[in-house]
mmCIF file of C-alpha atoms in Angstrom:
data_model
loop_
_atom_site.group_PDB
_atom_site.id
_atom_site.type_symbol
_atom_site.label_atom_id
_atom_site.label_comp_id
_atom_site.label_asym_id
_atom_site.label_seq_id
_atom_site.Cartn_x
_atom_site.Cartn_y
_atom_site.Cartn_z
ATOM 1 C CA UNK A 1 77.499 33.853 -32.080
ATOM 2 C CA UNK A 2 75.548 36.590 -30.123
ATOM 3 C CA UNK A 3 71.770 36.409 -31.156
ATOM 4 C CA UNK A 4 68.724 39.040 -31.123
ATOM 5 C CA UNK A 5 65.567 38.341 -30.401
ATOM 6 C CA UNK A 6 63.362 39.592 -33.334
ATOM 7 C CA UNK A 7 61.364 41.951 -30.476
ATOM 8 C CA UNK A 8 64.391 43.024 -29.642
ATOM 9 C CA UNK A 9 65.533 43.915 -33.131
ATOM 10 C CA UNK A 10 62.619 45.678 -33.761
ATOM 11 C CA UNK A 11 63.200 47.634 -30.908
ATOM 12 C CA UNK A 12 66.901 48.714 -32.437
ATOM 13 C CA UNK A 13 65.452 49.510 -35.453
ATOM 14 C CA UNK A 14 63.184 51.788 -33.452
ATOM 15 C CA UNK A 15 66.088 53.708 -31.553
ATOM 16 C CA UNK A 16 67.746 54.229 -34.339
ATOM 17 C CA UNK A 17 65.529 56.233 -36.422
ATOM 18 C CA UNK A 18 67.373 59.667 -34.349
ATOM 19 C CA UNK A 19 65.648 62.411 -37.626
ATOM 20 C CA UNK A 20 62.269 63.877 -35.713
ATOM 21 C CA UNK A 21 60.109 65.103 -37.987
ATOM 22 C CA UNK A 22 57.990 68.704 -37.861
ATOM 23 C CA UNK A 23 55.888 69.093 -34.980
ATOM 24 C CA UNK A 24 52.377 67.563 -34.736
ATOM 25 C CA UNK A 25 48.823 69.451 -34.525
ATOM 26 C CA UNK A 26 48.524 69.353 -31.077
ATOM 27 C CA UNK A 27 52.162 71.160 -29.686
ATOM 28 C CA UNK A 28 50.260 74.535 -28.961
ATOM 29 C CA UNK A 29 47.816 73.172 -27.041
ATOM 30 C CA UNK A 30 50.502 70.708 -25.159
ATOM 31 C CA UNK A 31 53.037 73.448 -24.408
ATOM 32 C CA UNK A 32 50.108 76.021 -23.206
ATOM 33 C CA UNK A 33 50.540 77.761 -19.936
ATOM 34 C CA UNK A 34 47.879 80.463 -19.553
ATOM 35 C CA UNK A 35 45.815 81.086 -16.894
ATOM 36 C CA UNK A 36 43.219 78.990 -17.647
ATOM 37 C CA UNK A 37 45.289 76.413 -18.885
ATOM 38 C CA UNK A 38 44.077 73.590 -16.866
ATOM 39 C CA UNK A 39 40.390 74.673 -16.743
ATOM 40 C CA UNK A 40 40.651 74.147 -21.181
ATOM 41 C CA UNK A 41 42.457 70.694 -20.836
ATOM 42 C CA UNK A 42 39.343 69.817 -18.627
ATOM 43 C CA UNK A 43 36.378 71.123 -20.695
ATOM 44 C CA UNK A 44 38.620 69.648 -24.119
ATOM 45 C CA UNK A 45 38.631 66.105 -22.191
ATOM 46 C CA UNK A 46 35.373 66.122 -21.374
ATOM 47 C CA UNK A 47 34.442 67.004 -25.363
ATOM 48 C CA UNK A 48 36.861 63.973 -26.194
ATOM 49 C CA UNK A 49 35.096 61.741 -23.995
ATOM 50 C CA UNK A 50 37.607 59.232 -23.824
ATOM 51 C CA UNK A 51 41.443 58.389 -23.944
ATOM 52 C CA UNK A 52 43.142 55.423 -24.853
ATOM 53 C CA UNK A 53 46.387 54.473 -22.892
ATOM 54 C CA UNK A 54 49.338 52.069 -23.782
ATOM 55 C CA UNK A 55 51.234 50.601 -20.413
ATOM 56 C CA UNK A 56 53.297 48.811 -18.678
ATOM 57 C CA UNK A 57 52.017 48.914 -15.711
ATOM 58 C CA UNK A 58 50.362 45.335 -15.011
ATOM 59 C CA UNK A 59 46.567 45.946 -14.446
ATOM 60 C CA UNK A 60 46.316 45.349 -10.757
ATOM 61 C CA UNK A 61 48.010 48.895 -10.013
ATOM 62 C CA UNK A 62 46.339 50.471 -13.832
ATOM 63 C CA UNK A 63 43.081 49.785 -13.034
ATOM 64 C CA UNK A 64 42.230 51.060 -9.599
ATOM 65 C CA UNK A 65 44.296 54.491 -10.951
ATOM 66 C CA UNK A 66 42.296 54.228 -14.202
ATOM 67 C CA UNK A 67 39.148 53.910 -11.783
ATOM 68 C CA UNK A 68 39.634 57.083 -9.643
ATOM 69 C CA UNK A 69 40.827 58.620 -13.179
ATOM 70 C CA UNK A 70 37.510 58.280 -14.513
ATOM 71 C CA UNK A 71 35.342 58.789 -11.188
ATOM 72 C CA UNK A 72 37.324 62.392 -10.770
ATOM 73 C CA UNK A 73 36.748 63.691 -14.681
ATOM 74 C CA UNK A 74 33.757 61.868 -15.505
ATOM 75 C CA UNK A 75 36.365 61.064 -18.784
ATOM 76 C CA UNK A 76 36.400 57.388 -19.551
ATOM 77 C CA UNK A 77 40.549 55.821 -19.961
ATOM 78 C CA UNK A 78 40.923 52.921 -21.843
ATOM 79 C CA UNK A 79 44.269 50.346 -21.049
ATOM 80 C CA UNK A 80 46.047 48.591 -23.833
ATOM 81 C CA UNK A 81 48.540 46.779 -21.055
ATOM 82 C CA UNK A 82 51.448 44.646 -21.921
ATOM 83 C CA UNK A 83 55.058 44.828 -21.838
ATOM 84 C CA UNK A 84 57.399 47.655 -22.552
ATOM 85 C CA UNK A 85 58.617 45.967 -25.830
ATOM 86 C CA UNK A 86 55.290 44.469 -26.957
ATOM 87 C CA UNK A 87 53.753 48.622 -26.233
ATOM 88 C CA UNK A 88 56.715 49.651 -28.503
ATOM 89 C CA UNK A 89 56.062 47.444 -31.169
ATOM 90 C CA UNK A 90 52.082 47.630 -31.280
ATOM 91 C CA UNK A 91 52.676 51.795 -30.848
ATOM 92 C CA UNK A 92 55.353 52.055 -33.828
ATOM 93 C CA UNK A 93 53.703 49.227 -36.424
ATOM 94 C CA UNK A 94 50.092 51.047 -36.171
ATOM 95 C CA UNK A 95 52.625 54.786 -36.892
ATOM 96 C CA UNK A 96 53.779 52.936 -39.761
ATOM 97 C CA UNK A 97 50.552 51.839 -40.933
ATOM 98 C CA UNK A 98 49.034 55.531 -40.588
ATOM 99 C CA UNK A 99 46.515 54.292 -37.552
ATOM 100 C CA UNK A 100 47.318 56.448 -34.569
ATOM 101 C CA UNK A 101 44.434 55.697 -32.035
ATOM 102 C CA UNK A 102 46.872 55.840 -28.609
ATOM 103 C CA UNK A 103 46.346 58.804 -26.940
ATOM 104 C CA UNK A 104 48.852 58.625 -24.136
ATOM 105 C CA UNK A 105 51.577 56.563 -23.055
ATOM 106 C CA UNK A 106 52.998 55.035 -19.473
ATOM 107 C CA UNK A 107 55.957 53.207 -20.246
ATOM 108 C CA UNK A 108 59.234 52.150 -19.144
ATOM 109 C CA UNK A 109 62.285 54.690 -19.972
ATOM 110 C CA UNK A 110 63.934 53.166 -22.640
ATOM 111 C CA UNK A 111 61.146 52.074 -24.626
ATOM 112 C CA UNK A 112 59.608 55.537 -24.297
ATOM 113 C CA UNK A 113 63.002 56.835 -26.049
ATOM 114 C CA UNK A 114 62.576 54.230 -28.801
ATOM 115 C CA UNK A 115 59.168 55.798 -29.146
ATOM 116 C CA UNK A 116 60.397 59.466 -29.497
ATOM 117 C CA UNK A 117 62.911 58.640 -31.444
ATOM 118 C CA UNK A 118 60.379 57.275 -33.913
ATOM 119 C CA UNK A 119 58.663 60.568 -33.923
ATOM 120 C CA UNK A 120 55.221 59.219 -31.708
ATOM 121 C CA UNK A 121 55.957 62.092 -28.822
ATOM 122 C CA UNK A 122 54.946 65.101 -28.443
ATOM 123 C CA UNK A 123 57.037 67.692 -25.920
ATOM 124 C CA UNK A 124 54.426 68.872 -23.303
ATOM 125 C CA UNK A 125 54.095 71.068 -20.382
ATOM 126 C CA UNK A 126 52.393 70.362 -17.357
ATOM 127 C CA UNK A 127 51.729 72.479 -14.062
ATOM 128 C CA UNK A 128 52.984 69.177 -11.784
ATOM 129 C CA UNK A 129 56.750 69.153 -13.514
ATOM 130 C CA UNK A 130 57.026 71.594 -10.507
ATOM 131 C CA UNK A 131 57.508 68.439 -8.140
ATOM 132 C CA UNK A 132 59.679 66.648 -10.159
ATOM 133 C CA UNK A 133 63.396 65.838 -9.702
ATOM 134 C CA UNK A 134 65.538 67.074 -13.052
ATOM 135 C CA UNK A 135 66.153 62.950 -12.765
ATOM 136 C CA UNK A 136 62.428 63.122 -14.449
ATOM 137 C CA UNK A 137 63.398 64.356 -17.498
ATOM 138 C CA UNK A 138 65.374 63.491 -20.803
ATOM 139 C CA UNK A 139 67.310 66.375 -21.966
ATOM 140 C CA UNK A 140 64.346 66.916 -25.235
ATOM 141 C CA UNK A 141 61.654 66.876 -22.403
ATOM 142 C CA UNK A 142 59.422 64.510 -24.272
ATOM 143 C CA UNK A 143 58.590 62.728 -21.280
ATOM 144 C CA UNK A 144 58.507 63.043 -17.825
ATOM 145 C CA UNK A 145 59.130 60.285 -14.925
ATOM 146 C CA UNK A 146 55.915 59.670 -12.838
ATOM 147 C CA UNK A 147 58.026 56.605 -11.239
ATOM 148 C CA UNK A 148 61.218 54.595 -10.496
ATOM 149 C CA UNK A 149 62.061 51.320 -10.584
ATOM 150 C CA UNK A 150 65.238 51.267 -8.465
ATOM 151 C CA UNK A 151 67.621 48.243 -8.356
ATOM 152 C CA UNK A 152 68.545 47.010 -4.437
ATOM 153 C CA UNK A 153 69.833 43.831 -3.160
ATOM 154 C CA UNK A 154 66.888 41.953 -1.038
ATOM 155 C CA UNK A 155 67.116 39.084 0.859
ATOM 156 C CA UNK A 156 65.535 36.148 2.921
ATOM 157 C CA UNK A 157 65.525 37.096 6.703
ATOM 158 C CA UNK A 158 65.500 33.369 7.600
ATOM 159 C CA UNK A 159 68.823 32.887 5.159
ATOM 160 C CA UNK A 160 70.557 35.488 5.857
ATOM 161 C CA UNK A 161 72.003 36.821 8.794
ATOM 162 C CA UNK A 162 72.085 40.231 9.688
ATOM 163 C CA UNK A 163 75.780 39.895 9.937
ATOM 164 C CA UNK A 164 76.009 38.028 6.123
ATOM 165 C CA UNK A 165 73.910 41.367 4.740
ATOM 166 C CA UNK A 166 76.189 42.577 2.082
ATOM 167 C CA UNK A 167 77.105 45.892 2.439
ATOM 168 C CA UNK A 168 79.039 46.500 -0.962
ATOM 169 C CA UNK A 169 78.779 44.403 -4.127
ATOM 170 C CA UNK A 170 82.015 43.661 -3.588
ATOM 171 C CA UNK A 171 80.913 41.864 -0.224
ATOM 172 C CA UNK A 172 78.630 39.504 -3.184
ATOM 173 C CA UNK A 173 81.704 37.966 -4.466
ATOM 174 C CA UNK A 174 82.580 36.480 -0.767
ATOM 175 C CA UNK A 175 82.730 32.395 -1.014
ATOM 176 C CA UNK A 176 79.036 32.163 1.077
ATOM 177 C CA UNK A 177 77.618 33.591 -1.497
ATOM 178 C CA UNK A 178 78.311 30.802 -4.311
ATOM 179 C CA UNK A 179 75.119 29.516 -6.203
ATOM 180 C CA UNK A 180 73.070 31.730 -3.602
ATOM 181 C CA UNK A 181 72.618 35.247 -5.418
ATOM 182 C CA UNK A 182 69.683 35.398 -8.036
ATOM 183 C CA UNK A 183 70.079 37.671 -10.835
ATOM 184 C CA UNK A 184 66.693 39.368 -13.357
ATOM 185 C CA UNK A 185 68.015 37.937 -16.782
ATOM 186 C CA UNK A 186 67.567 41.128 -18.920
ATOM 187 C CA UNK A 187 68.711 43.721 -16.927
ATOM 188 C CA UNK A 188 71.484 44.801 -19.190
ATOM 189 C CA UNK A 189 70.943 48.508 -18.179
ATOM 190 C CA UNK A 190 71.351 48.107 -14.701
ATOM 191 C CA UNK A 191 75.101 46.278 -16.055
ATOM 192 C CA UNK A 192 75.809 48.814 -18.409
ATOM 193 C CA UNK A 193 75.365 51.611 -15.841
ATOM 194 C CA UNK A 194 77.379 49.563 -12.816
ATOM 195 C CA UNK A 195 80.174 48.943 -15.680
ATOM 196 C CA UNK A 196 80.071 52.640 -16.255
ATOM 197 C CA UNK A 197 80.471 54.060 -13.095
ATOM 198 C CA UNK A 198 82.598 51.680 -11.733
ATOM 199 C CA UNK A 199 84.798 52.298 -15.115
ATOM 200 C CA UNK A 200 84.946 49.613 -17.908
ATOM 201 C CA UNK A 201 88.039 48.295 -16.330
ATOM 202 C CA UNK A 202 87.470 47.523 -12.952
ATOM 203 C CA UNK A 203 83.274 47.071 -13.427
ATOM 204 C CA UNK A 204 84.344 43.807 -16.482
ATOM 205 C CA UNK A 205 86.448 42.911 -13.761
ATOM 206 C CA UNK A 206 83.352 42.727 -11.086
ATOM 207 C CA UNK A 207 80.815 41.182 -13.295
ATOM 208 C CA UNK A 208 83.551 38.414 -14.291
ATOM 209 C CA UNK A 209 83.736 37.340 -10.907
ATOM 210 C CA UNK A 210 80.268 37.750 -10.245
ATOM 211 C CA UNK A 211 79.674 35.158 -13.064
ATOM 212 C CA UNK A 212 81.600 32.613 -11.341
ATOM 213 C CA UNK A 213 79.824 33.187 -8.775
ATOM 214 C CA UNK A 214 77.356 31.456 -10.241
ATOM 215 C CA UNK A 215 74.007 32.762 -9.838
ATOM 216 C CA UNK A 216 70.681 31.972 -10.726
ATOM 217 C CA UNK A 217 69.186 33.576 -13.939
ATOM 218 C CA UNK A 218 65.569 34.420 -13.634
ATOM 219 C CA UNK A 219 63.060 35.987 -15.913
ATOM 220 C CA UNK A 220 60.767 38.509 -14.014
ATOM 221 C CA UNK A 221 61.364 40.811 -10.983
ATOM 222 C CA UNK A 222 58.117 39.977 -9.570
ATOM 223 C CA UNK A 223 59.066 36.338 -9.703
ATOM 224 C CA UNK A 224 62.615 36.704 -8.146
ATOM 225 C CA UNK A 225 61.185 38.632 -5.892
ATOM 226 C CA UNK A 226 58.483 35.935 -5.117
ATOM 227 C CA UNK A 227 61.581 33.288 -4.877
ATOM 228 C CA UNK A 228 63.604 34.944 -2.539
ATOM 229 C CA UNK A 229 60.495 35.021 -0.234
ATOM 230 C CA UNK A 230 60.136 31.725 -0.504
ATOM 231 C CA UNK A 231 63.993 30.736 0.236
ATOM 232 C CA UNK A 232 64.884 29.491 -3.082
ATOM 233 C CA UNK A 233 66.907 32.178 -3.609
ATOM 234 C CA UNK A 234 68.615 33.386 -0.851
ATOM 235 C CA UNK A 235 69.651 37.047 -2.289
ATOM 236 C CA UNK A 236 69.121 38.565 -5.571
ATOM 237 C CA UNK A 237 71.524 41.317 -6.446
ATOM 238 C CA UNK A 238 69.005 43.085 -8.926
ATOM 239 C CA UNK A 239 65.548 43.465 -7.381
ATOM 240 C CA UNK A 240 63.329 46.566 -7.573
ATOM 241 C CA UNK A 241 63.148 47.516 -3.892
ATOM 242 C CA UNK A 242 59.389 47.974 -4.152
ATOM 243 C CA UNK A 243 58.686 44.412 -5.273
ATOM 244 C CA UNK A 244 60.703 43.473 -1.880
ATOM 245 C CA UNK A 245 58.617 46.115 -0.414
ATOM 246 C CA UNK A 246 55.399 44.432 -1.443
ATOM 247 C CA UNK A 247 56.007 41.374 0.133
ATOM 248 C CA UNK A 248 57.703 42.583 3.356
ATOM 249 C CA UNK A 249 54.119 44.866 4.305
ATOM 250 C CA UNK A 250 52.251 41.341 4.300
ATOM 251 C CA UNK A 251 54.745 39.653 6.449
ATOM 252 C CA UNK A 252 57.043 37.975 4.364
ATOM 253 C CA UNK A 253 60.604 37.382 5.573
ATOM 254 C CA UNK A 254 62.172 39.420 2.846
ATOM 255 C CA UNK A 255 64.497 43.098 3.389
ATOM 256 C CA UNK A 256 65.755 45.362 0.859
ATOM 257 C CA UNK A 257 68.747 47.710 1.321
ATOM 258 C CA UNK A 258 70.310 50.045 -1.253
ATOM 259 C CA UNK A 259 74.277 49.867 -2.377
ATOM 260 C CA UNK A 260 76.324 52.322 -3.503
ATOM 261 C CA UNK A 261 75.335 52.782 -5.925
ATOM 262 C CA UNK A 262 71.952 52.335 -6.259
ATOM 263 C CA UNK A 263 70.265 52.643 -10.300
ATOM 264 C CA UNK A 264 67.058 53.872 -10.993
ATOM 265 C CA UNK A 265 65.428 53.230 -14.354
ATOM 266 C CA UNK A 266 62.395 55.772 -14.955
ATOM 267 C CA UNK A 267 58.976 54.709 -16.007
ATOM 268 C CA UNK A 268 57.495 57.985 -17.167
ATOM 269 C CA UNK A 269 54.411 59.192 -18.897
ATOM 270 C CA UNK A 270 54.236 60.613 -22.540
ATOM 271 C CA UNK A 271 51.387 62.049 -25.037
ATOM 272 C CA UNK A 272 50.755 60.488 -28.809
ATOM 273 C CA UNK A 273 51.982 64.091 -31.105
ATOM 274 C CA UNK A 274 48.611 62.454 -33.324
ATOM 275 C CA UNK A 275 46.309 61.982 -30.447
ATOM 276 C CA UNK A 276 43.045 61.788 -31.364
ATOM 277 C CA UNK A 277 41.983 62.812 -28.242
ATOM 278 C CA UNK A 278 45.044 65.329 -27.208
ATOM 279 C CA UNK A 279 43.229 66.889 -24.104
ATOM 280 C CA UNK A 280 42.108 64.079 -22.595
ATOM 281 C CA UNK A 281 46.094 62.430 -23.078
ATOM 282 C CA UNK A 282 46.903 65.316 -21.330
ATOM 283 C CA UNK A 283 45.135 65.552 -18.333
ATOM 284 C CA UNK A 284 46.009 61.744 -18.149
ATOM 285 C CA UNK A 285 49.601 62.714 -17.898
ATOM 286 C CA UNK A 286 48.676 66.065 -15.734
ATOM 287 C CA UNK A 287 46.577 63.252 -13.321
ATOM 288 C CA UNK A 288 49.773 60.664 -13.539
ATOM 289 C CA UNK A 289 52.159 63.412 -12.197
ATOM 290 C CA UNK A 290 49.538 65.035 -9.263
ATOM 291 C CA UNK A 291 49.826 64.548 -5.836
ATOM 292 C CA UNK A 292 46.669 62.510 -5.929
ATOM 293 C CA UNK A 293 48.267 60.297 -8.723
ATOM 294 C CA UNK A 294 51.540 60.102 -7.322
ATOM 295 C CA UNK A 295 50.073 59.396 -4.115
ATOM 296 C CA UNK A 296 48.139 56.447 -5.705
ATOM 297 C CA UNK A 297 51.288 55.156 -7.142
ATOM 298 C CA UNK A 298 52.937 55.335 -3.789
ATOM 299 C CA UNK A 299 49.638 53.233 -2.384
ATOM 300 C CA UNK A 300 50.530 50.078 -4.719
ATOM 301 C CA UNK A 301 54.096 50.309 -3.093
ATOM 302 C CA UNK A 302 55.763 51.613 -6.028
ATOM 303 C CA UNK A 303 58.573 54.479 -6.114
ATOM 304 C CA UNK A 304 56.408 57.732 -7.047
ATOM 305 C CA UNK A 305 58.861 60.141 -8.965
ATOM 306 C CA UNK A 306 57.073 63.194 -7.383
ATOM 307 C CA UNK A 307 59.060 65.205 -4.718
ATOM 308 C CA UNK A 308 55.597 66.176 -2.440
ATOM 309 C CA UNK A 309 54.861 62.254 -1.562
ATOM 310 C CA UNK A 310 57.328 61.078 1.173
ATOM 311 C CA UNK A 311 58.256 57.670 0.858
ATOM 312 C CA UNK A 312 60.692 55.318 2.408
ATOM 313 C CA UNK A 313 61.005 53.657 -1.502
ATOM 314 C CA UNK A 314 63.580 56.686 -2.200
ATOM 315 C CA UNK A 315 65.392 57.919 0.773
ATOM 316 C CA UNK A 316 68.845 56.749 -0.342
ATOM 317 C CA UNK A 317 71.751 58.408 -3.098
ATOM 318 C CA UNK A 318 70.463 56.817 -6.372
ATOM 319 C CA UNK A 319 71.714 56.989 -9.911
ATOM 320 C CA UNK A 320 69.486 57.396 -12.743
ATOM 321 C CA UNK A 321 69.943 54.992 -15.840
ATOM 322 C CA UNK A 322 69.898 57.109 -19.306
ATOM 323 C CA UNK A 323 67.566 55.630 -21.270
ATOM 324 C CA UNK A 324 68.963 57.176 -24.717
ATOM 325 C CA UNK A 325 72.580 56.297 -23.544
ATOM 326 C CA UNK A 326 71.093 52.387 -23.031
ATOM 327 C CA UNK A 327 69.655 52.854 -26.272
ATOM 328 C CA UNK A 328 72.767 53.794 -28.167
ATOM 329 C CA UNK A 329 75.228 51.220 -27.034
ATOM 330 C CA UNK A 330 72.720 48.543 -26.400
ATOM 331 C CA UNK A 331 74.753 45.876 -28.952
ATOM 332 C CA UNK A 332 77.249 46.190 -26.877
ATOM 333 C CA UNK A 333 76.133 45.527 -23.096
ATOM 334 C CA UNK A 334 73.320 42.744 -24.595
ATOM 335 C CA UNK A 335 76.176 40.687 -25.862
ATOM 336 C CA UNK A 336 78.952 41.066 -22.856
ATOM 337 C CA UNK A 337 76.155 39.716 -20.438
ATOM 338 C CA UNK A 338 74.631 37.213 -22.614
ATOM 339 C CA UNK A 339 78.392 36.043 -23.065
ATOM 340 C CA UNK A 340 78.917 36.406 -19.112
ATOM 341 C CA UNK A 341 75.699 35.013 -17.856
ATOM 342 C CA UNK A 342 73.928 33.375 -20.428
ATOM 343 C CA UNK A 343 76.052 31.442 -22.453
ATOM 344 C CA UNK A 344 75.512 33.179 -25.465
ATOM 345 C CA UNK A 345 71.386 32.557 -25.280
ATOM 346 C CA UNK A 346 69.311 35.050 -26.671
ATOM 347 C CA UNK A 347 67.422 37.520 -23.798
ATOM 348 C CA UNK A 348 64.224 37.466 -22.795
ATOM 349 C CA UNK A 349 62.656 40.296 -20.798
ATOM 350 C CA UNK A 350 59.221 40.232 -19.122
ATOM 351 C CA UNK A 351 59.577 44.591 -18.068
ATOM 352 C CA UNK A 352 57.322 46.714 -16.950
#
């Protein structure tokens, strides 16, 4: 029998409260767009002092943003950092408890739903939404994207000939390819949305004969990424091209390439509707989503979401995963790959 992890039934629990309640002191200011709009948010952040951030983003890439955050505004940002889930539960069992002392958030996509969902967001307006793709936003506009994670195959250059180079995942499923692919053992949204577009049909079909494939199940992009630089892994069919990206820059014989089609899931930024300090969350968002933020994102080889920072990360047709869509049927995909995959195991996620 198919078994949750209690983080991950939390995080159910949390999706599914879908009633938001009345809006929270702060909309006014959040949705303003006068003149002087950003010349308030700056003089209110600099009364506040302070803001307190939840992420995901691991603390080699927050810190040297959070750095030229607080050398620019003279506003000091604090970083709660740990995974999506662990952010989502630490976020939604302080709500509960009546402590709301997060300012902002910078989160992966479907976590962020499961946050406005449980009423924690606060729609907001900000003059660098200009720049963004409509892929940035959920329809209620609670959030915004200020990056992508975007699945791609990657490989070892000293494995894998150029002429071996899958071009389709269909090409994964040829007989050199047995015991050779690695596969990130929670990305169930990355299956759901293949399945999806590929129709249930024919994508159950795929994934079938993917699994008898017989890849290797790892925990961690980072570390599949790390293994198929090494040449344990030969090819992993579900690794974030910038991870890939990271390695290649410092020599490493590792390549990405984007199939058709390529997913993106969004990591986006949000502000707490009980802020205590709701100026200073937003010029953390307003700073996330600048040029000078996105270009900062770009700089630690990640996907920026903005349109005004060129980057080779992006220059492909992607798909964007749905986070409230992942949300909704998530009982469904978590079981059909723990079934396929996993033998029935519980999964474990270590997501940024």
């Amino acid at each position: 029998m198919f078994m949750k992890s209690m983080v991950f039934a939390f995080f159910l629990a949390c999706a599914q409260a879908l009633a938001q309640p009345a809006a929270g002191p702060h909309k006014s200011l959040y949705l303003y767009q006068g003149a002087d709009r950003d010349a308030r948010v700056l003089a209110g952040a600099k009364k506040d002092k302070e803001v307190l951030v939840y992420t995901s983003l691991n603390l080699k890439d927050s810190v040297p943003i959070a750095e030229v955050f607080e050398k620019k505004y003279g506003v000091k940002l604090t970083l709660w950092r740990a995974s999506s889930e662990k952010v989502l539960q630490r976020a939604v069992t302080e709500a509960r408890a009546g402590r709301f002392t997060v300012d902002a958030f910078e989160l992966n996509g479907p976590e962020m739903e499961a946050l406005y969902r449980e009423g924690l967001l606060e729609e907001f307006h900000s003059p660098q939404f200009k720049n963004l793709p409509p892929a940035a936003f959920p329809k209620h506009r609670h959030y915004a994207a200020d990056r992508f994670n975007f699945f791609t195959i990657a490989y070892n250059t000293n494995l894998v000939k150029p002429g071996e180079v899958p071009n389709s995942y269909d090409d994964l499923l040829q007989p050199r390819w047995v015991g050779r692919i690695g596969i990130e053992a929670g990305d169930t949204d990355w299956f759901a949305s293949m399945v999806k577009w590929m129709g249930e049909a024919k994508g159950m079909a795929f994934f079938r004969k993917l699994a008898q494939m017989k890849p290797q199940l790892r925990t961690g992009h980072t570390l599949m990424s790390e293994l198929v630089a090494s040449g344990e892994i030969p090819l992993a069919a579900t690794l974030y091209n910038h991870n890939a990206e990271r390695l290649l820059v410092k020599g490493a014989p590792v390549k990405w390439k984007a199939l058709e089609p390529t997913f993106g899931r969004p990591n986006a930024v949000a502000v707490s509707k009980r802020a205590q300090r709701p100026n200073a969350a937003l010029l953390f968002a307003d700073f996330m989503l600048s040029l000078e933020g996105q270009t900062l994102i770009k700089e630690r080889n990640r996907v920026p979401a903005s349109k005004a920072v060129d980057t080779n990360l992006n220059k492909f047709p992607y798909e964007m995963i749905d986070p409230a869509v992942i949300l909704d049927e998530a009982d469904k995909w978590e079981k059909l790959w723990s079934e396929l995959f996993l033998k029935g195991q519980a999964i474990t996620r270590d997501r940024e």
